[in-house]
Amino acid sequence: MKHKSIPQPLVKVNQWFIVISVLAAWFTHQYLILALPLFSGLMGLIFGFNPIMKTAKLFLKKDPSAYQPEDWEQQQFNQLIAVVCLAAGLLSFAMNWNVAGYAFTLMVALAAGIALLGFCIGCFIRFQWKQYRYKASLNKR
């Protein structure tokens, strides 16, 4: 069985899209901009179709399999975190809870930005969760 993966450039485009969208929302105070990466992320989670990644795929110069693969399940986990933070941020701004809005969107922008620099916070969280579950299963024996 072939392991499902996503070419790394597509993941990076999605991360840049999140960072740029959050910054644009902050600087313009047009918080509905956050709906763009939120919608894209939800589409990816629910239907397996992320419009940002699908569009970026058109610009790949090589076959997708020629790029470094990113684990699909890990990316789904990361996208879930991003969607939750974006939704909470957008909802917070809509309710004029600006401090919460900035906090949630800062978390997602920082996570995406740090991932662009090479450290995946979502990967670290998922790894720690899997370790915890594994150790808990050993203690049940």
CSV table of C-alpha atoms in Angstrom, one decimal:
chain,number,residue,atom,x,y,z
A,1,MET,CA,0.0,0.0,0.0
A,2,LYS,CA,1.4,3.4,-1.0
A,3,HIS,CA,1.7,6.0,1.8
A,4,LYS,CA,-0.3,9.1,1.1
A,5,SER,CA,1.7,12.3,0.9
A,6,ILE,CA,1.7,15.9,-0.3
A,7,PRO,CA,4.6,17.5,-2.2
A,8,GLN,CA,6.4,19.9,0.2
A,9,PRO,CA,6.1,23.0,-2.1
A,10,LEU,CA,2.3,22.7,-1.9
A,11,VAL,CA,2.5,22.6,1.9
A,12,LYS,CA,4.7,25.7,1.9
A,13,VAL,CA,2.3,27.6,-0.4
A,14,ASN,CA,-0.5,26.8,2.1
A,15,GLN,CA,1.6,28.0,5.0
A,16,TRP,CA,2.5,31.2,3.2
A,17,PHE,CA,-1.2,31.7,2.3
A,18,ILE,CA,-2.1,31.5,6.0
A,19,VAL,CA,0.7,33.9,7.2
A,20,ILE,CA,-0.1,36.4,4.5
A,21,SER,CA,-3.9,36.2,5.1
A,22,VAL,CA,-3.4,36.8,8.8
A,23,LEU,CA,-1.1,39.7,8.3
A,24,ALA,CA,-3.4,41.2,5.7
A,25,ALA,CA,-6.4,40.9,8.1
A,26,TRP,CA,-4.4,42.6,10.9
A,27,PHE,CA,-3.1,45.5,8.8
A,28,THR,CA,-6.4,46.2,6.9
A,29,HIS,CA,-8.7,45.4,9.8
A,30,GLN,CA,-10.7,43.4,7.3
A,31,TYR,CA,-11.0,40.2,9.3
A,32,LEU,CA,-13.2,38.5,6.8
A,33,ILE,CA,-9.9,37.8,4.9
A,34,LEU,CA,-9.4,35.1,7.5
A,35,ALA,CA,-12.3,33.3,5.9
A,36,LEU,CA,-10.1,32.5,2.8
A,37,PRO,CA,-7.6,30.2,4.5
A,38,LEU,CA,-10.4,28.9,6.8
A,39,PHE,CA,-12.5,27.9,3.9
A,40,SER,CA,-9.6,26.4,2.1
A,41,GLY,CA,-8.5,24.4,5.2
A,42,LEU,CA,-12.1,23.2,5.8
A,43,MET,CA,-12.3,22.0,2.2
A,44,GLY,CA,-9.1,20.1,2.6
A,45,LEU,CA,-10.3,18.5,5.8
A,46,ILE,CA,-13.8,17.6,4.7
A,47,PHE,CA,-13.3,16.9,1.0
A,48,GLY,CA,-9.6,16.3,0.7
A,49,PHE,CA,-9.5,19.2,-1.8
A,50,ASN,CA,-7.6,22.3,-0.7
A,51,PRO,CA,-8.1,24.9,-3.4
A,52,ILE,CA,-4.8,26.7,-2.5
A,53,MET,CA,-2.8,23.5,-2.9
A,54,LYS,CA,-4.7,22.5,-6.0
A,55,THR,CA,-4.0,25.8,-7.6
A,56,ALA,CA,-0.3,25.8,-6.6
A,57,LYS,CA,0.0,22.2,-8.0
A,58,LEU,CA,-0.6,23.7,-11.5
A,59,PHE,CA,2.7,25.6,-11.1
A,60,LEU,CA,4.9,22.7,-10.1
A,61,LYS,CA,7.8,22.4,-12.6
A,62,LYS,CA,8.3,18.6,-11.9
A,63,ASP,CA,6.1,15.7,-11.3
A,64,PRO,CA,4.6,15.9,-7.8
A,65,SER,CA,6.4,12.7,-6.8
A,66,ALA,CA,9.8,14.3,-7.5
A,67,TYR,CA,9.4,16.7,-4.5
A,68,GLN,CA,10.1,15.9,-0.9
A,69,PRO,CA,6.9,14.3,0.5
A,70,GLU,CA,5.0,15.5,3.5
A,71,ASP,CA,2.9,13.0,5.4
A,72,TRP,CA,-0.8,13.5,4.5
A,73,GLU,CA,-2.1,12.5,8.0
A,74,GLN,CA,0.3,14.9,9.7
A,75,GLN,CA,-0.8,17.7,7.3
A,76,GLN,CA,-4.4,16.9,8.1
A,77,PHE,CA,-3.6,17.2,11.8
A,78,ASN,CA,-1.8,20.5,11.2
A,79,GLN,CA,-4.7,21.8,9.1
A,80,LEU,CA,-7.2,20.9,11.8
A,81,ILE,CA,-5.2,23.1,14.3
A,82,ALA,CA,-5.1,25.9,11.7
A,83,VAL,CA,-8.8,25.7,11.0
A,84,VAL,CA,-9.7,25.7,14.7
A,85,CYS,CA,-7.4,28.8,15.3
A,86,LEU,CA,-8.7,30.6,12.2
A,87,ALA,CA,-12.3,29.9,13.1
A,88,ALA,CA,-11.8,31.0,16.7
A,89,GLY,CA,-10.0,34.1,15.5
A,90,LEU,CA,-12.6,35.1,13.0
A,91,LEU,CA,-15.4,34.4,15.4
A,92,SER,CA,-13.6,36.4,18.1
A,93,PHE,CA,-13.2,39.4,15.8
A,94,ALA,CA,-16.8,39.2,14.7
A,95,MET,CA,-17.8,39.4,18.4
A,96,ASN,CA,-15.4,42.3,19.0
A,97,TRP,CA,-13.3,40.1,21.2
A,98,ASN,CA,-10.2,41.6,19.6
A,99,VAL,CA,-7.7,40.3,22.1
A,100,ALA,CA,-8.9,36.7,21.6
A,101,GLY,CA,-9.0,37.3,17.8
A,102,TYR,CA,-5.4,38.5,17.8
A,103,ALA,CA,-4.3,35.6,20.1
A,104,PHE,CA,-5.9,32.9,18.0
A,105,THR,CA,-4.6,34.3,14.7
A,106,LEU,CA,-1.2,35.0,16.2
A,107,MET,CA,-1.0,31.3,17.1
A,108,VAL,CA,-1.8,30.1,13.6
A,109,ALA,CA,0.4,32.7,11.9
A,110,LEU,CA,3.4,31.8,14.2
A,111,ALA,CA,2.9,28.1,13.7
A,112,ALA,CA,2.8,28.5,9.9
A,113,GLY,CA,5.7,30.9,10.0
A,114,ILE,CA,7.9,28.7,12.2
A,115,ALA,CA,7.0,25.7,9.9
A,116,LEU,CA,8.3,27.7,7.0
A,117,LEU,CA,11.5,28.1,8.9
A,118,GLY,CA,11.8,24.3,9.4
A,119,PHE,CA,10.2,23.4,12.7
A,120,CYS,CA,6.7,22.0,12.7
A,121,ILE,CA,4.9,22.7,15.9
A,122,GLY,CA,1.9,20.6,14.9
A,123,CYS,CA,4.3,17.7,14.2
A,124,PHE,CA,5.7,18.1,17.7
A,125,ILE,CA,2.3,18.2,19.3
A,126,ARG,CA,1.1,15.1,17.4
A,127,PHE,CA,4.3,13.2,18.2
A,128,GLN,CA,3.9,14.0,21.9
A,129,TRP,CA,0.3,12.9,21.8
A,130,LYS,CA,1.2,9.6,20.1
A,131,GLN,CA,3.9,9.0,22.7
A,132,TYR,CA,1.5,9.7,25.5
A,133,ARG,CA,-1.1,7.3,24.1
A,134,TYR,CA,1.6,4.6,23.6
A,135,LYS,CA,2.8,5.0,27.2
A,136,ALA,CA,-0.7,4.9,28.5
A,137,SER,CA,-1.4,1.7,26.6
A,138,LEU,CA,1.6,0.1,28.2
A,139,ASN,CA,0.4,1.0,31.6
A,140,LYS,CA,-3.0,-0.7,31.0
A,141,ARG,CA,-1.3,-4.1,30.5
